[in-house]
Structure formats: structure tokens, C-alpha cells
mmCIF file of N, CA and C and ligand atoms in Angstrom:
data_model
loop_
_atom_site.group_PDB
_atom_site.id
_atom_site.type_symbol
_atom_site.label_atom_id
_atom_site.label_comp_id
_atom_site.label_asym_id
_atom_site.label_seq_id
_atom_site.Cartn_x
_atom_site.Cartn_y
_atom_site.Cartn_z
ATOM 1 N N UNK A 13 122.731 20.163 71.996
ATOM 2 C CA UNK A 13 121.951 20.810 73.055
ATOM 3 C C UNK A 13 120.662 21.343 72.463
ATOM 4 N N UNK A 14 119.369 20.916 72.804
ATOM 5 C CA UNK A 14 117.886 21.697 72.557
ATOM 6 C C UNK A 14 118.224 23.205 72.444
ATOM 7 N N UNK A 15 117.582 23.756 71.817
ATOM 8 C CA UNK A 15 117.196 24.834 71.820
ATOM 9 C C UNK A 15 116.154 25.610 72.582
ATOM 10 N N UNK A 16 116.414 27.049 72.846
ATOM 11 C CA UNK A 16 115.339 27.759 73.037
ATOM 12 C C UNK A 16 115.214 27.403 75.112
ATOM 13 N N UNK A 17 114.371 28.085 75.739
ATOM 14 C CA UNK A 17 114.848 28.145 77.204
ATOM 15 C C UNK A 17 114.233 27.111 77.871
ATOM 16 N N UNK A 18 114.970 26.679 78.725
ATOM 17 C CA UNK A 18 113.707 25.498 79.678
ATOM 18 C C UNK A 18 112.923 25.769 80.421
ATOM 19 N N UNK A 19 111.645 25.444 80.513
ATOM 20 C CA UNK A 19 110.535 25.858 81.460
ATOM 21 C C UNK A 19 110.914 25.292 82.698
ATOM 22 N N UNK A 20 110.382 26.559 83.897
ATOM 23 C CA UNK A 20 110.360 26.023 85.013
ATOM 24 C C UNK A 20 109.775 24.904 85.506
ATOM 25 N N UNK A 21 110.846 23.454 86.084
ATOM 26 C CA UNK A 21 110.743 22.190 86.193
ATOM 27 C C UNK A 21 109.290 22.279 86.995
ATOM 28 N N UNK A 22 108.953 22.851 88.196
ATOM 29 C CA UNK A 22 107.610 23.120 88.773
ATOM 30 C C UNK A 22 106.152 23.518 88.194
ATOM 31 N N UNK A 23 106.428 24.422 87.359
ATOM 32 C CA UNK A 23 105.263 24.866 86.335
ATOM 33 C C UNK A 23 105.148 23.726 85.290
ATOM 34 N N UNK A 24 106.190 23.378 84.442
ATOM 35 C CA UNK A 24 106.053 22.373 83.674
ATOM 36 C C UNK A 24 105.546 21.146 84.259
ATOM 37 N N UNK A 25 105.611 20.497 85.892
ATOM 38 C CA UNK A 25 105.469 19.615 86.359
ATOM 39 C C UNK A 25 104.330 19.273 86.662
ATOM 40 N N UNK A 26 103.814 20.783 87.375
ATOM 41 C CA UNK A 26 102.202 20.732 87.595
ATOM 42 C C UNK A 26 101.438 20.946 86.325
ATOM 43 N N UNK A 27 101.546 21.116 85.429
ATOM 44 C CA UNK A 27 100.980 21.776 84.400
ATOM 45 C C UNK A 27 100.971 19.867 83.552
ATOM 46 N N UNK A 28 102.298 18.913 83.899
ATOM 47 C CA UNK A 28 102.570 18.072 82.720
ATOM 48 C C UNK A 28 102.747 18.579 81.662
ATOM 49 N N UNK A 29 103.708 19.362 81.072
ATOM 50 C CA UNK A 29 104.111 19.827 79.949
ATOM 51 C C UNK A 29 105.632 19.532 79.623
ATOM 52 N N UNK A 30 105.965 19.702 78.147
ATOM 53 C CA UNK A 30 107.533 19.549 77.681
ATOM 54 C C UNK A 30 108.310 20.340 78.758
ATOM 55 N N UNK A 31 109.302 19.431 79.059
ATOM 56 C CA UNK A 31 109.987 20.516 80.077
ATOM 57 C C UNK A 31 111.134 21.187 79.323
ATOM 58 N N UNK A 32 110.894 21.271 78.105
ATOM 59 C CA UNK A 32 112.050 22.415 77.073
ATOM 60 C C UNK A 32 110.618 23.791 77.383
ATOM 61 N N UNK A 33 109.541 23.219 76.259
ATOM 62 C CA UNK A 33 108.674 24.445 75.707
ATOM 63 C C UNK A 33 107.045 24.255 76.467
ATOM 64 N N UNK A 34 107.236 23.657 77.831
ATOM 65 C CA UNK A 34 106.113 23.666 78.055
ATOM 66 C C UNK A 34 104.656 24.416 77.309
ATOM 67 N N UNK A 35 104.814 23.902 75.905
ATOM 68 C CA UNK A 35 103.756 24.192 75.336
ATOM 69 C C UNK A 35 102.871 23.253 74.992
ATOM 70 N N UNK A 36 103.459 21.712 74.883
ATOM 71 C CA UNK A 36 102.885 20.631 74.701
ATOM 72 C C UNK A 36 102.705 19.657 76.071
ATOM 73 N N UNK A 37 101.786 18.937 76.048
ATOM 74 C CA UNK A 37 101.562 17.909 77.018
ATOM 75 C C UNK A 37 102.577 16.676 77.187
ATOM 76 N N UNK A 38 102.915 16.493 78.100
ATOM 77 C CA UNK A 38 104.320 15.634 78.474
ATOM 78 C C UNK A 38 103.704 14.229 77.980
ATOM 79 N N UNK A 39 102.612 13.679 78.101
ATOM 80 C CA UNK A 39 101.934 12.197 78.366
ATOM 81 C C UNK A 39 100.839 11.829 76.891
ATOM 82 N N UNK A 40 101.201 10.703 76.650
ATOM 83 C CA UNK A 40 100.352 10.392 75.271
ATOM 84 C C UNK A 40 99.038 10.571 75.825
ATOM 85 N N UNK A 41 98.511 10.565 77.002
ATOM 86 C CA UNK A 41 97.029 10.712 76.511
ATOM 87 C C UNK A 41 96.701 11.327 78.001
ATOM 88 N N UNK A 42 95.324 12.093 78.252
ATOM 89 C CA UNK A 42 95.024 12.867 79.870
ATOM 90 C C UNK A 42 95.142 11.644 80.524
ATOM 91 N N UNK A 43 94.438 10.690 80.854
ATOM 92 C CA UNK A 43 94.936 9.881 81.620
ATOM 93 C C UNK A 43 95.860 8.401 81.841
ATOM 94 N N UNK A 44 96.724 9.340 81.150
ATOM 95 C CA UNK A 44 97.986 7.685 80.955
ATOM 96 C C UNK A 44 99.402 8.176 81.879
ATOM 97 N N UNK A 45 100.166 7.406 81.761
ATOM 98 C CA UNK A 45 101.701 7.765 82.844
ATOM 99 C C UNK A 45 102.514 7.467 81.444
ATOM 100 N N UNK A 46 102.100 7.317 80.669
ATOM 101 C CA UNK A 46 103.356 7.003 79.031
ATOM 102 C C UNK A 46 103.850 8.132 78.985
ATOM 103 N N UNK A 47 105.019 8.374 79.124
ATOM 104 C CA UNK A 47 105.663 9.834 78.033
ATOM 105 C C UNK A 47 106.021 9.364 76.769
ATOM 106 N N UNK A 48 105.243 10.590 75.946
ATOM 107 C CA UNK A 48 105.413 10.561 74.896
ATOM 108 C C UNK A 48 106.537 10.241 74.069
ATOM 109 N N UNK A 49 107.110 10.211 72.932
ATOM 110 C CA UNK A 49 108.161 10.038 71.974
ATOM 111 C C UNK A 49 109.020 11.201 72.227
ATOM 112 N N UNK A 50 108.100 12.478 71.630
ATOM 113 C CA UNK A 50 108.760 13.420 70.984
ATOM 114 C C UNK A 50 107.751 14.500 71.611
ATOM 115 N N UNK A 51 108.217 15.488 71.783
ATOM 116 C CA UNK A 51 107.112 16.905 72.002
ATOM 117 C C UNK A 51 106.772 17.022 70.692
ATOM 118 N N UNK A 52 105.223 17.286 71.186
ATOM 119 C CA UNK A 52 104.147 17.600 69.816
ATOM 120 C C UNK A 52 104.608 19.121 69.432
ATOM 121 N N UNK A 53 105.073 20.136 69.976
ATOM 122 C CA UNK A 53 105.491 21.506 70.143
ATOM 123 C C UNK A 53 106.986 21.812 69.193
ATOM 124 N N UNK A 54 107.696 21.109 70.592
ATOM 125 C CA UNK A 54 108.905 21.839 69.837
ATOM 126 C C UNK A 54 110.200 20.418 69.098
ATOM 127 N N UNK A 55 109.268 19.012 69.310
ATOM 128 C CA UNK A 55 110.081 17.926 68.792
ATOM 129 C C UNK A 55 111.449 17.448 70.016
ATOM 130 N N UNK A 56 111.121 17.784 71.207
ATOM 131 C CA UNK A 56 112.461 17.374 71.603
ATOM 132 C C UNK A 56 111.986 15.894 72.076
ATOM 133 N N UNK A 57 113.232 15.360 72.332
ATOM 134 C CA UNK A 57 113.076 13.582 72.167
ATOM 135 C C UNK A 57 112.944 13.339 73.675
ATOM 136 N N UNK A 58 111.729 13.143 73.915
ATOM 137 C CA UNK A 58 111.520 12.299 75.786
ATOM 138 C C UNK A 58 111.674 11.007 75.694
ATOM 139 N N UNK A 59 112.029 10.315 74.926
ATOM 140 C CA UNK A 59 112.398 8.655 75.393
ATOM 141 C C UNK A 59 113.521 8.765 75.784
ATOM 142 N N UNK A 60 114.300 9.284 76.378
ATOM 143 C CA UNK A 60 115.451 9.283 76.933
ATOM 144 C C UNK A 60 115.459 9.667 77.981
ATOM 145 N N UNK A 61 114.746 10.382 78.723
ATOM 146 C CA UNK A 61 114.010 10.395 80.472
ATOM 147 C C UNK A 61 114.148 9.189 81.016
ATOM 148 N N UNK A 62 114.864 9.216 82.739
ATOM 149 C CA UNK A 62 115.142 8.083 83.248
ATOM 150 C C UNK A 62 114.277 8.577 84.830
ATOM 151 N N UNK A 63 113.042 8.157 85.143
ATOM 152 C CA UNK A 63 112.793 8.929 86.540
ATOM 153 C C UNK A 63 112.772 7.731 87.361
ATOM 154 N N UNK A 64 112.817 6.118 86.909
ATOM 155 C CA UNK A 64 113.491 5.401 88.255
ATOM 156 C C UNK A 64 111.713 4.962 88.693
ATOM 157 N N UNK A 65 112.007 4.928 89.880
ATOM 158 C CA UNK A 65 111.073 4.463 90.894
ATOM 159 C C UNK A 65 110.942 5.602 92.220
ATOM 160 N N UNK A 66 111.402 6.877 91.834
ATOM 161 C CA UNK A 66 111.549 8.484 92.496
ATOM 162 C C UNK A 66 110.109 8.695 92.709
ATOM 163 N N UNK A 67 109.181 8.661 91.720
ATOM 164 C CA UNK A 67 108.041 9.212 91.820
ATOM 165 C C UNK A 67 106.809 8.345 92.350
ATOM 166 N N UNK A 68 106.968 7.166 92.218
ATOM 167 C CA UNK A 68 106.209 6.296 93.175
ATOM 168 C C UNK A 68 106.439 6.384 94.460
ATOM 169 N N UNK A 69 107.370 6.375 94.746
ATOM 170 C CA UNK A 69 107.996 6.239 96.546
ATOM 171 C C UNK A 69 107.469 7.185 96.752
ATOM 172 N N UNK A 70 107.703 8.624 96.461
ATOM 173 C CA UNK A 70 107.019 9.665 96.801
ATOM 174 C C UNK A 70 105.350 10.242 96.544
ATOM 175 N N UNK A 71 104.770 9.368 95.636
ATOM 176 C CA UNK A 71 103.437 9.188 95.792
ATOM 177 C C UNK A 71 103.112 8.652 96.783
ATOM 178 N N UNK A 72 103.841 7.144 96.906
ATOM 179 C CA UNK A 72 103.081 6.404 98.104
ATOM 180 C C UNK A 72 103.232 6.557 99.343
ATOM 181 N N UNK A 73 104.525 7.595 99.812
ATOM 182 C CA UNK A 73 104.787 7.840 100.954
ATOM 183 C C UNK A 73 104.036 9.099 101.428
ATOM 184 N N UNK A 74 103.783 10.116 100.701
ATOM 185 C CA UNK A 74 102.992 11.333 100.849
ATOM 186 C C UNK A 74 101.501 11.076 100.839
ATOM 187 N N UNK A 75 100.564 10.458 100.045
ATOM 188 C CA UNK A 75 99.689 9.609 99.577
ATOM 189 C C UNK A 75 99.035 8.931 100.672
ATOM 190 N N UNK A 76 99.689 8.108 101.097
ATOM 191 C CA UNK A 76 99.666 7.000 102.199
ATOM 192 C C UNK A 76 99.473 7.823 103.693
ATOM 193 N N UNK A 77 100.424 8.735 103.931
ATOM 194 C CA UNK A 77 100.182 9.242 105.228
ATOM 195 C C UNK A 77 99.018 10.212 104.738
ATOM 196 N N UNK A 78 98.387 10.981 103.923
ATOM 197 C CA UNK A 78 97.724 11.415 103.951
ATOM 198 C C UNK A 78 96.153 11.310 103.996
ATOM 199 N N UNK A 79 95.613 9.989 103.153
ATOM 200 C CA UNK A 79 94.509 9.076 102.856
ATOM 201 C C UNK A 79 94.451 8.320 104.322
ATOM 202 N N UNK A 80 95.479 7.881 104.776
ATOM 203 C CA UNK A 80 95.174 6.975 105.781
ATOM 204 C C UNK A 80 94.900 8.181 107.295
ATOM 205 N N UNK A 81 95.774 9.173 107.200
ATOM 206 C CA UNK A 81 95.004 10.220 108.370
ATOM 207 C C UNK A 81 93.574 10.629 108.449
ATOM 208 N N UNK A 82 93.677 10.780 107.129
ATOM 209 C CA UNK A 82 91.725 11.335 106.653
ATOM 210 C C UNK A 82 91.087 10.603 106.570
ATOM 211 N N UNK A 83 91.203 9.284 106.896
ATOM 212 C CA UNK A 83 90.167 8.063 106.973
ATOM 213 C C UNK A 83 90.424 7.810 108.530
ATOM 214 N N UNK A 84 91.256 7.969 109.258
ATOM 215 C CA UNK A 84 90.935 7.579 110.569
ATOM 216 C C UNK A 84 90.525 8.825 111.356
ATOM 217 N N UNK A 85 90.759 9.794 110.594
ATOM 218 C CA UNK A 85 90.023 11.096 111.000
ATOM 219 C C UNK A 85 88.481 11.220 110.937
ATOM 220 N N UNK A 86 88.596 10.713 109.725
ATOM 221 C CA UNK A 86 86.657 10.612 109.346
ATOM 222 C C UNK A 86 86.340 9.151 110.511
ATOM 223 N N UNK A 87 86.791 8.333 110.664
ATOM 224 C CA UNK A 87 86.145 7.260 111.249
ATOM 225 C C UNK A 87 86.273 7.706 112.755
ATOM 226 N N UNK A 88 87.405 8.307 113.173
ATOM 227 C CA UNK A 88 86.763 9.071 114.570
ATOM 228 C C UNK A 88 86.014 9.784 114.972
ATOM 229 N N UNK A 89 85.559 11.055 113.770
ATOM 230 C CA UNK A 89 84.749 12.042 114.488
ATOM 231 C C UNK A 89 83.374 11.574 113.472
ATOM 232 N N UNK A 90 83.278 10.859 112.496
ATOM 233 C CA UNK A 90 82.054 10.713 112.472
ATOM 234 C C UNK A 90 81.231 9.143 112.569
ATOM 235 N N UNK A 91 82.379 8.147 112.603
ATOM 236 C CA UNK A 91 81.676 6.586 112.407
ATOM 237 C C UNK A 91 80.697 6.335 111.587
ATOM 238 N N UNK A 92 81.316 6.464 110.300
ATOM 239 C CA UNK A 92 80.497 6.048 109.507
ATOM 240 C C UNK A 92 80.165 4.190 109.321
ATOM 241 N N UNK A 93 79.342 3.921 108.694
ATOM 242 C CA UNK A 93 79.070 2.346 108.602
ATOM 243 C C UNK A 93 80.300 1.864 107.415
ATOM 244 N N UNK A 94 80.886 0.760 107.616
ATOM 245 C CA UNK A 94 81.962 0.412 106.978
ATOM 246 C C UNK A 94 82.034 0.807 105.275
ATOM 247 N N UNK A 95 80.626 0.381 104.861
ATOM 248 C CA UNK A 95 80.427 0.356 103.357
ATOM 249 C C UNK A 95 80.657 2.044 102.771
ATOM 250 N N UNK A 96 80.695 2.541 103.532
ATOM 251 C CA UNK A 96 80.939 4.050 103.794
ATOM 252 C C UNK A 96 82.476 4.462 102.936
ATOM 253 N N UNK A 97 83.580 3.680 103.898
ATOM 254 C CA UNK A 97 84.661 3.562 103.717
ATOM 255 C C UNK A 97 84.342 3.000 102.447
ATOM 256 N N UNK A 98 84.109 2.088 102.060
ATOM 257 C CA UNK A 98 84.227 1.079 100.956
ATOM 258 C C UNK A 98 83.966 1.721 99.143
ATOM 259 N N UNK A 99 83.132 2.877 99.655
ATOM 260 C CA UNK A 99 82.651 3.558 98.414
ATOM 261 C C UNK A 99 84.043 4.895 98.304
ATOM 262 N N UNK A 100 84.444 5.636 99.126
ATOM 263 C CA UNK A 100 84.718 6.637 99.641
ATOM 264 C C UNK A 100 86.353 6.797 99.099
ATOM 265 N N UNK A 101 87.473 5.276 99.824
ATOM 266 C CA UNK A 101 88.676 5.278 99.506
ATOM 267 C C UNK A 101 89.385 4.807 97.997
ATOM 268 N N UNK A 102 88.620 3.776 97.509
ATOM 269 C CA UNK A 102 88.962 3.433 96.542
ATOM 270 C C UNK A 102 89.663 4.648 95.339
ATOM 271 N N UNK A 103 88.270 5.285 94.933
ATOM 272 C CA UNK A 103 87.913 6.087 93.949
ATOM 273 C C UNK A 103 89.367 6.933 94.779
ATOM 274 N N UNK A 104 89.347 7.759 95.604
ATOM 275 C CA UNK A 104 89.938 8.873 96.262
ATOM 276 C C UNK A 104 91.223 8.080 95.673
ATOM 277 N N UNK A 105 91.903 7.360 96.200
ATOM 278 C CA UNK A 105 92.955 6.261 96.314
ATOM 279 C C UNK A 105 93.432 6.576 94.674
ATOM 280 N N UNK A 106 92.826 5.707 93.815
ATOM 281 C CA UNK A 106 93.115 6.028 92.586
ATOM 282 C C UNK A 106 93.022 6.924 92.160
ATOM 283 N N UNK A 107 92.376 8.329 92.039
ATOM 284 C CA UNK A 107 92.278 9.152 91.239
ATOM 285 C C UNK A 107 93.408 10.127 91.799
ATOM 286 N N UNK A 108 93.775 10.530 92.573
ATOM 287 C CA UNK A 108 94.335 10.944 93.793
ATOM 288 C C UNK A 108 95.928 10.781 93.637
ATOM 289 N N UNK A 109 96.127 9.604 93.442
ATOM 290 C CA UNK A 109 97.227 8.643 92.865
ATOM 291 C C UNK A 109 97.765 8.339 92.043
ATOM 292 N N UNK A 110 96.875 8.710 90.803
ATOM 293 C CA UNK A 110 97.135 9.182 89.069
ATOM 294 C C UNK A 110 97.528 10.350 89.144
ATOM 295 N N UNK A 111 96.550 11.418 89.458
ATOM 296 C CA UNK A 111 97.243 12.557 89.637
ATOM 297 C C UNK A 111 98.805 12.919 90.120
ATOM 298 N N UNK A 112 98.847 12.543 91.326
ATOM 299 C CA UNK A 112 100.149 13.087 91.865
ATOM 300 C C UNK A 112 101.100 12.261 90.857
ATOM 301 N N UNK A 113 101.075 10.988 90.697
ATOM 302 C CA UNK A 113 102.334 10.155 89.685
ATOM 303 C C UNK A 113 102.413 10.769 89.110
ATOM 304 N N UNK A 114 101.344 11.530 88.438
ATOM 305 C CA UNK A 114 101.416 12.559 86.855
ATOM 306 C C UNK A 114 102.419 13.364 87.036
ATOM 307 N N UNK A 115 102.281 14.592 87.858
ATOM 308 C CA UNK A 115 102.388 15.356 88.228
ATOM 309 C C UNK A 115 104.378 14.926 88.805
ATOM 310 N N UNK A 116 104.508 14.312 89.797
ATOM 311 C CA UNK A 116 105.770 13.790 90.448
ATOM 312 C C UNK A 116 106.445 13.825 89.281
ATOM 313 N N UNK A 117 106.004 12.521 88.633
ATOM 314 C CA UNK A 117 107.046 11.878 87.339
ATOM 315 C C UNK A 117 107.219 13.054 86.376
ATOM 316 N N UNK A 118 106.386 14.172 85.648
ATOM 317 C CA UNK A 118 106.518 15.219 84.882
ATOM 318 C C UNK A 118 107.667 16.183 85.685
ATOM 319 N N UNK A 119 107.459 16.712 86.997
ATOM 320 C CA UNK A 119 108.433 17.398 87.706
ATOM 321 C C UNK A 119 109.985 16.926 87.908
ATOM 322 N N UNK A 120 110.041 15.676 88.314
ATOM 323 C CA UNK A 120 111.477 15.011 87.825
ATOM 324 C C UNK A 120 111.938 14.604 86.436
ATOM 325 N N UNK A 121 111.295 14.650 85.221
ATOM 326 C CA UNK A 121 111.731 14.777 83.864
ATOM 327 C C UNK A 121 112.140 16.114 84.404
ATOM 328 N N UNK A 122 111.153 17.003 84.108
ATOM 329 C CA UNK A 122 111.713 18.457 84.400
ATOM 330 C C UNK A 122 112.613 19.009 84.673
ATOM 331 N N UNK A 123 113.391 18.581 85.774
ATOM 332 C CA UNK A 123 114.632 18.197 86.538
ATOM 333 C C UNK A 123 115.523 18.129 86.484
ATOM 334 N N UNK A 124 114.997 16.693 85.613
ATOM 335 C CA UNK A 124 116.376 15.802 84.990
ATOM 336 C C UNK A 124 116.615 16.567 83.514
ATOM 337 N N UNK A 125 115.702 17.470 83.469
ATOM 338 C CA UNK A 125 115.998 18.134 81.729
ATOM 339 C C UNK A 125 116.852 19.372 81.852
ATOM 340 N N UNK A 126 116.726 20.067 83.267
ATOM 341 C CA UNK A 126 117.300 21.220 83.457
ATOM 342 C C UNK A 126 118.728 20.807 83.945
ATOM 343 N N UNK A 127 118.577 20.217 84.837
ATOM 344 C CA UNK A 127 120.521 19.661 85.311
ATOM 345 C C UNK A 127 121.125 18.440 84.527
ATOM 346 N N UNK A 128 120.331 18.317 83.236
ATOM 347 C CA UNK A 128 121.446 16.897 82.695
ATOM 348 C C UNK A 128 120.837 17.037 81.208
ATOM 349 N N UNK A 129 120.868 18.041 80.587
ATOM 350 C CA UNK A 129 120.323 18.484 79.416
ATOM 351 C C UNK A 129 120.773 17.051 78.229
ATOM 352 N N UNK A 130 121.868 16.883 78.404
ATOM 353 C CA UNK A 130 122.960 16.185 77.697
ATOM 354 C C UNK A 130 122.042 14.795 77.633
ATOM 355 N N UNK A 131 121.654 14.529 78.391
ATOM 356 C CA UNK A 131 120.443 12.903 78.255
ATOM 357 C C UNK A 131 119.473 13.127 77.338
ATOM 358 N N UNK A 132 118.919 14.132 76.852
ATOM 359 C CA UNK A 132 118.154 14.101 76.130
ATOM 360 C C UNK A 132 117.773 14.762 74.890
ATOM 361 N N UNK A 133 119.725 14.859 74.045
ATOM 362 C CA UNK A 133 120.103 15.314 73.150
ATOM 363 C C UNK A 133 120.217 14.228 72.292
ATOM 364 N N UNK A 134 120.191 13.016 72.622
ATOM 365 C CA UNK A 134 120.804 11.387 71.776
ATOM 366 C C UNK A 134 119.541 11.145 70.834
HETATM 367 ZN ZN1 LIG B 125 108.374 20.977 73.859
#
């Protein structure tokens, strides 16, 4: 069993941090979805995190209704010219979309570190 207390799966999630010592960054690099090996902090072993396909579904389902309201919102009350859209969703889309995966996938390690400690003692 790790040592020392587990950070709250939420703080650690939004933050992307070890979900033992949220003192280190969960992800090899600011903008990648890799989890790391090992916490740079306190050494506990994250290759043994299993989050599935949990955090996509819930990107794209939250994501999706949200981008697509605010674009038919903007195209009702203001009609913009198409190329409008064209500059506008992309960028939003992706950046938007990195984020939350980040964020999702770090909160369910988190999770999975507090109710199943035992996975990521091997
Ligand atoms: Zn740590």
C-alpha cells in the first residue's frame, strides 16, 4: 500500500496532479494525455491506471452538447458569415477538448487511486 494520504480525487483532477501527493504533474508533458511512469514527487507507479474509454464519452457527450448549443446560439442571434464559424469552432473544439480529457482522465485515475489503491501497488 503507498504511503502517506491521498489527495482529493477533484483537486488532484482539476489541478492534473499525482493522485497520492498531488505535488507532481500527472502527464509527461502540459500538453500531452500520456501519464507518466512514476510520480516525479513521491515515485508512486501510474502505469497501472486503467481509465477505459470513461473519459472520452464524457468529454464528447458534455463537449458536444455544449459547442454545438453555442454555435447555434451564435448563428441565431447573430448570423455570422460561414467562414466565421470556420475560424471560431475548430480551435474552441480542440483546445476545449484537451483540456477537459486532461482534466476527466486525471479525476478518474484519482478515483480509481482512492477506491482500488491495491492496482497501483504492483
Ligand atoms: Zn505523487
Amino acid at each position: 500500500m503507498p504511503a502517506g494520504p491521498a489527495a482529493s480525487p477533484l483537486a488532484a483532477g482539476l489541478a492534473c496532479r499525482c493522485p497520492q501527493c498531488a505535488a507532481a504533474p500527472l502527464y509527461r508533458g502540459p500538453f500531452s494525455l500520456s501519464v507518466a511512469d512514476r510520480c516525479a514527487s513521491c515515485g508512486l507507479d501510474l502505469k497501472s491506471h486503467e481509465e477505459g474509454d470513461g473519459p472520452a464519452v464524457l468529454v464528447i457527450l458534455v463537449l458536444g452538447f455544449l459547442l454545438v448549443t453555442l454555435a447555434l446560439w451564435i448563428d441565431a442571434a447573430f448570423s455570422p458569415p460561414w467562414w466565421v464559424h470556420l475560424i471560431i469552432w475548430p480551435p474552441a473544439v480542440g483546445l476545449t477538448g484537451l483540456w477537459m480529457l486532461r482534466v476527466a482522465k486525471a479525476t478518474l485515475i484519482a478515483m480509481q487511486f482512492r477506491h482500488r489503491r491495491h492496482d497501483f501497488d504492483a
